XYZ file of C-alpha atoms in Angstrom:
341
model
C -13.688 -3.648 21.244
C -16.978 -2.679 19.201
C -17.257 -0.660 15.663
C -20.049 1.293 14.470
C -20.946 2.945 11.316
C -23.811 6.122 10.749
C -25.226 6.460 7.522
C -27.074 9.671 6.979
C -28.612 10.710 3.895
C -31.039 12.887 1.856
C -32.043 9.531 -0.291
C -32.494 6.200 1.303
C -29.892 3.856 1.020
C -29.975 -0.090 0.490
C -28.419 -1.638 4.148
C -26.496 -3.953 1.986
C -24.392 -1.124 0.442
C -23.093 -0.329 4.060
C -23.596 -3.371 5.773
C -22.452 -6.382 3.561
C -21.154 -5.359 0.455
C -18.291 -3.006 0.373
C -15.300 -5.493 0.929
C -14.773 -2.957 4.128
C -18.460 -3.068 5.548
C -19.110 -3.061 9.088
C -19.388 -6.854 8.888
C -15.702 -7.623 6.928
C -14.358 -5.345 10.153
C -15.907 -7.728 12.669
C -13.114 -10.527 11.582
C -10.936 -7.968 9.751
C -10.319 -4.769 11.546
C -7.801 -2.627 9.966
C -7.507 0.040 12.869
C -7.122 -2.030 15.907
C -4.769 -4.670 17.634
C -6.790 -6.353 20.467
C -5.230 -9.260 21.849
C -7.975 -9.971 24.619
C -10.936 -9.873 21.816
C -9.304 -10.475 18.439
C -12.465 -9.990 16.450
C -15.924 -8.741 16.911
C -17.975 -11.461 17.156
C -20.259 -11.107 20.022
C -23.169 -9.625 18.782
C -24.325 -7.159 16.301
C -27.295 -4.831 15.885
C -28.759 -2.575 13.217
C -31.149 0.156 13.566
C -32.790 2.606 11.082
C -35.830 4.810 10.523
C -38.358 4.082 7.891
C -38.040 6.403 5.152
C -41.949 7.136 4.801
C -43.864 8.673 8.052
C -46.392 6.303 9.099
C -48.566 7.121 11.853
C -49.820 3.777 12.806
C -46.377 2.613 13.232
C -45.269 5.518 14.893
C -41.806 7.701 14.501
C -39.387 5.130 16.728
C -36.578 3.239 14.927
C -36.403 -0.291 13.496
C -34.058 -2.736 15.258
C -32.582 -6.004 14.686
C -30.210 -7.599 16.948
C -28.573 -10.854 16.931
C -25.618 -12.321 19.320
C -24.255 -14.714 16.618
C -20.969 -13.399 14.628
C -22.540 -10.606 11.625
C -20.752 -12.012 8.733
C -22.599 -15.539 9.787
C -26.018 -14.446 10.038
C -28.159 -15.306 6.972
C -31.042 -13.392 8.276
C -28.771 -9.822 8.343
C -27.797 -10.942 4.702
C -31.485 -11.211 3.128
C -32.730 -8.273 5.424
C -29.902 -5.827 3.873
C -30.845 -6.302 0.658
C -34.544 -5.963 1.153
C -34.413 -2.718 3.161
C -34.261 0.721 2.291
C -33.667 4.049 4.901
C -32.347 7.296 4.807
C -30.264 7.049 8.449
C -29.240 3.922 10.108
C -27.063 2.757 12.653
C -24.799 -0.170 12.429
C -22.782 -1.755 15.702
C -20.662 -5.290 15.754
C -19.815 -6.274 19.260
C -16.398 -7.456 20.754
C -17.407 -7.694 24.716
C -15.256 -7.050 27.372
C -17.862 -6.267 30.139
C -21.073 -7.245 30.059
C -22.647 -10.779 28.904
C -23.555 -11.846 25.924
C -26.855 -11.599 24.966
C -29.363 -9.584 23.159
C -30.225 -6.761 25.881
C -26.355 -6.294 25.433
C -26.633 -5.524 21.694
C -26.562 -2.250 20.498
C -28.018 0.665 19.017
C -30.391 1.035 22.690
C -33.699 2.276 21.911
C -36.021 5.053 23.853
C -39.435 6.304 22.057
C -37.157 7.792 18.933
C -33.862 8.141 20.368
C -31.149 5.167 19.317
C -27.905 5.330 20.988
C -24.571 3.600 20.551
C -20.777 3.398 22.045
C -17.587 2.615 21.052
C -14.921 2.373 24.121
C -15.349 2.250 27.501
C -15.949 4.014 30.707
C -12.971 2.899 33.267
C -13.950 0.985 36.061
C -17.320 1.551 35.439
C -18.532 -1.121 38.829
C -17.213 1.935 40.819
C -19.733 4.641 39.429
C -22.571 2.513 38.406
C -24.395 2.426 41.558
C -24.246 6.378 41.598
C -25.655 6.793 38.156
C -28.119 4.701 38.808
C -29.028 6.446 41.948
C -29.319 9.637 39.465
C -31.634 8.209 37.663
C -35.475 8.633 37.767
C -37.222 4.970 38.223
C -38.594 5.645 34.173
C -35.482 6.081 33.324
C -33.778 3.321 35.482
C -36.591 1.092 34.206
C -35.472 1.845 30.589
C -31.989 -0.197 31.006
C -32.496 -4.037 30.590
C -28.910 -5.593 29.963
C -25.798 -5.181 32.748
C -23.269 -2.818 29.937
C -21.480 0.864 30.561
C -22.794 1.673 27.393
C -26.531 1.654 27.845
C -26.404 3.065 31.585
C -24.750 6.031 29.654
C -27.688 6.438 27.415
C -29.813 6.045 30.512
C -27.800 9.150 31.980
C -28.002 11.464 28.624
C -32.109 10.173 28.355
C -31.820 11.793 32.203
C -30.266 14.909 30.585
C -32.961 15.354 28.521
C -35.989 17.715 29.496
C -38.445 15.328 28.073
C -36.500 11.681 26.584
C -39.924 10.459 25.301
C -40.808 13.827 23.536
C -42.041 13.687 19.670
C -39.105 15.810 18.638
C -35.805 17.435 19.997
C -33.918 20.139 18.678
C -30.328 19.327 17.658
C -29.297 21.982 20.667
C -31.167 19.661 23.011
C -29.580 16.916 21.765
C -26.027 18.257 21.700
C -26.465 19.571 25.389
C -27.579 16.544 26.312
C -24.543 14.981 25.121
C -22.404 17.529 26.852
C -23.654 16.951 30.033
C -23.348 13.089 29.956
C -19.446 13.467 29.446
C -19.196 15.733 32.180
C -21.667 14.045 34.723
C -19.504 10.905 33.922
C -16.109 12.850 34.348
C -17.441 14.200 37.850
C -18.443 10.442 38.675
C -14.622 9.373 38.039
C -13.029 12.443 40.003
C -15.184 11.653 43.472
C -14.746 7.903 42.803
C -10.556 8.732 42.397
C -10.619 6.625 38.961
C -7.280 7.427 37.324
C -7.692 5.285 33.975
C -8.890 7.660 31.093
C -12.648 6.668 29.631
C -13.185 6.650 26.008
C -16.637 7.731 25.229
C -17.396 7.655 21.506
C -21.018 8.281 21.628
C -23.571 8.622 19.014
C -26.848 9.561 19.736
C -30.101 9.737 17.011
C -33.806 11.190 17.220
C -33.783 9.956 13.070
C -33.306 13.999 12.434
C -30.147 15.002 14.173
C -26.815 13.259 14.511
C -24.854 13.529 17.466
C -21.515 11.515 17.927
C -18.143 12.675 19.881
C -15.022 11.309 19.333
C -13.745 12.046 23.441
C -10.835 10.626 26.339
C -11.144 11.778 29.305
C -7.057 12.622 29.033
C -4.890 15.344 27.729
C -2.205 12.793 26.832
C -3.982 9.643 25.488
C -5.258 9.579 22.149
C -9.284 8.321 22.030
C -10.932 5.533 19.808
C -10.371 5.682 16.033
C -13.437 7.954 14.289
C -13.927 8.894 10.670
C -16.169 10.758 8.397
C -17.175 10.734 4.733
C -19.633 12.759 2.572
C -20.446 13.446 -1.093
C -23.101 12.924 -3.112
C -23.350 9.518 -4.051
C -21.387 6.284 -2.378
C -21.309 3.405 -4.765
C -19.176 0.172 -5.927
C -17.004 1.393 -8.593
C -14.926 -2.030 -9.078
C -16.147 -5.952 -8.912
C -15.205 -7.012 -5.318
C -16.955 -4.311 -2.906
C -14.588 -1.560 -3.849
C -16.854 1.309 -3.167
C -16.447 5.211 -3.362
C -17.764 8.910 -2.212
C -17.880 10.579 -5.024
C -18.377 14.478 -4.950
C -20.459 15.868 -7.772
C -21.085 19.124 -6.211
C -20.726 20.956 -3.354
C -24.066 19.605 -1.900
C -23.868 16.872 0.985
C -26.424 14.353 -0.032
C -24.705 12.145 2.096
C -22.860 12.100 5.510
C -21.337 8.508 6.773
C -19.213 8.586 10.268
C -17.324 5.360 11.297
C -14.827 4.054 13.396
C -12.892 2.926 10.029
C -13.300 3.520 6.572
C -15.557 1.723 4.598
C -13.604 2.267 1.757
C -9.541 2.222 0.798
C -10.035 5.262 -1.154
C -7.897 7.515 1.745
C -9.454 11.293 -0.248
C -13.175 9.661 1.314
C -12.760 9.488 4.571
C -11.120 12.286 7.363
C -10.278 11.274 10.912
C -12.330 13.367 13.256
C -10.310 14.991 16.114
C -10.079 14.052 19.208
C -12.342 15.424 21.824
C -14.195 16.714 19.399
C -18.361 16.588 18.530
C -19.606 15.859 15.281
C -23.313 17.563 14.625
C -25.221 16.331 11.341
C -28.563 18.931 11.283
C -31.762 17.375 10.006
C -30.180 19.812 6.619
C -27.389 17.903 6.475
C -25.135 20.441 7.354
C -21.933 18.812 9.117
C -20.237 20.266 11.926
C -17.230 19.368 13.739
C -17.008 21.451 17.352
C -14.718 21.155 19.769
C -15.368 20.168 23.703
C -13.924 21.937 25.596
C -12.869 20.831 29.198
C -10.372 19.988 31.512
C -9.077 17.434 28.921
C -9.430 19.231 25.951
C -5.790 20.453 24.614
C -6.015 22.945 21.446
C -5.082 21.866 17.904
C -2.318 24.606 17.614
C -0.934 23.136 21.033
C 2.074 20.987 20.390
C 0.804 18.587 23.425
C -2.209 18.070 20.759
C 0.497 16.520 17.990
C 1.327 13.536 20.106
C -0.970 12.013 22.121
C 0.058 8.734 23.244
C -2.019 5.624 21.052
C -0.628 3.025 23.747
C -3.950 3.359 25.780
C -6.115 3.010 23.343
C -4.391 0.413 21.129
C -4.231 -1.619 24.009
C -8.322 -1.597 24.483
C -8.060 -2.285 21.245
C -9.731 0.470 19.950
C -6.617 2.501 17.650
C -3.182 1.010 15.942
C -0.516 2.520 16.938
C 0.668 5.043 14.961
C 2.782 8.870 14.475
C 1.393 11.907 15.518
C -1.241 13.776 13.543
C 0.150 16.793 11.241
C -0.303 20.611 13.028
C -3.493 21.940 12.499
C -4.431 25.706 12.730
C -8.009 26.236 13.881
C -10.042 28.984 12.430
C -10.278 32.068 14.978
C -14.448 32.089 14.185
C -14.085 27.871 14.894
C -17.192 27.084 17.469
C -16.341 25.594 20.740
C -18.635 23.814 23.263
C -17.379 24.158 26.972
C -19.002 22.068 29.326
């Protein structure tokens, strides 16, 4: 299946240092993923797309996000090369394709776009041609409108726009956008339980206004373990060896930067944490990072043994985890906040 990599950060950052570079970038783990074993779509080389914000407000261009999208392989696309190393922002998203529904071409691509929202997904909602004609029928015709290629990924940004009291508004607040998010999963869960769809969904969403992160790790199962999903911050992320061996480094206790991937870009294991499973990860425009629980019918407590060993079989087999043991017991905090939705 896909990847995707968010770079959020008080400075702007070069594209090349996340993009092309690091000897892990986005682009090595089109042809070289480390954390997944998918037999139908060995390598992601149907597409790619990069979006990010300009890090000076301009009003004659306007607040919405920069895009380029291409359906040749990443790591073959001169054009991606000389752009990374000419371009400068302080939040981008970064997707490579590997498509198992959909066609390829560019409306397929992602991040999707809307006024200043960018969206992007990693997974896949199961058997998606039974439920798309009833989200669409949800949808308002601007909103319907808004969708121009045939993937589950954008009609589920076309449902969360729908969520959204106002998806062409000039700002949101990160509660709006977290609600939003909320009431995708569970408008997409409901979808599944009239439409009897026993296969789990894996919905790692991210969702951008360029202030506000929002991006869930989330399997719609209390037994199967969901897509691979990491995090990283620190203060400064640069190439400490000859050969794209880059690092986080931590000089304080300040987040100047916040990175959240579906692998590490880096071999350095202290970077990078593995965010847990239906779980939300919330970057505020202060770059404050929190990771809150979602808590639904599928949700199973950290301190629940049930929680230790969830099966990786299902998700392997998309192609989207490696197999592997169970994660070590973790206590939760009694003040931890939770999201029910």
């Amino acid at each position: 299946m896909c990847r995707f990599v968010i770079y959020k950060g008080t400075s702007p950052v070069q594209l090349s240092h996340l993009l092309t570079r690091p000897c892990h970038s986005i682009i090595n783990q089109a042809f070289d993923s480390r954390l997944r074993l998918d037999h139908r779509r060995p390598i992601n080389g149907d597409g790619f797309g990069v979006g990010w914000y300009d890090s000076v407000q301009d009003e004659e261009l306007g607040n919405q996000p920069c895009m380029f999208t291409s359906v040749t392989p990443a790591w073959n696309n001169a054009n991606l090369i000389r752009l990374a190393e000419k371009i400068k922002s302080p939040l981008v998203f970064g997707h490579v394709r590997a498509t198992t529904t959909g066609s390829l071409s560019l409306d397929n691509c992602h991040p999707f776009v809307c006024g200043k929202l960018m969206f992007m997904h990693n997974g896949g909602i199961a058997d998606f041609h039974l439920i798309k004609r009833r989200l669409q029928a949800d949808l308002s015709d601007d909103i319907f409108n808004v969708v121009q290629g045939n993937t589950d990924s954008e009609c589920a940004f076309a449902l969360l726009l729908s969520k959204l009291p106002d998806p062409k508004a000039k700002s949101f607040t990160t509660r709006t956008l977290q609600q939003a998010m909320l009431d995708t999963i569970a408008t997409l869960n409901r979808y599944a339980e009239e439409a009897g769809i026993i296969e789990p969904s894996l919905m790692n969403f991210c969702i951008t206004d360029g202030e506000s992160v929002i991006a869930t790790r989330y399997i719609s199962s209390r037994h199967d373990e969901a897509a691979s999903l990491w995090f990283s911050s620190g203060t400064t992320f640069s190439e400490y060896a000859e050969g794209g061996h880059y690092k986080m480094s931590k000089a304080d206790k300040r987040e100047n930067i916040i990175m959240i991937a579906s692998e590490p870009l880096t071999f350095e294991k202290a970077d990078w944490m593995e965010i847990r499973t239906n779980n939300m990860v919330v970057i505020t425009p202060k770059m404050n990072l929190l990771q809150i629980p979602i808590v639904d019918k599928f949700y199973v407590s950290p301190s629940d043994p049930a929680a230790l060993n969830r099966d990786t079989d299902f998700a392997a087999a998309k192609g989207l985890l490696s197999p592997r043991k169970a994660l070590a017991p973790v206590q939760p905090r009694d003040n931890a906040p939770q999201l029910s939705i």
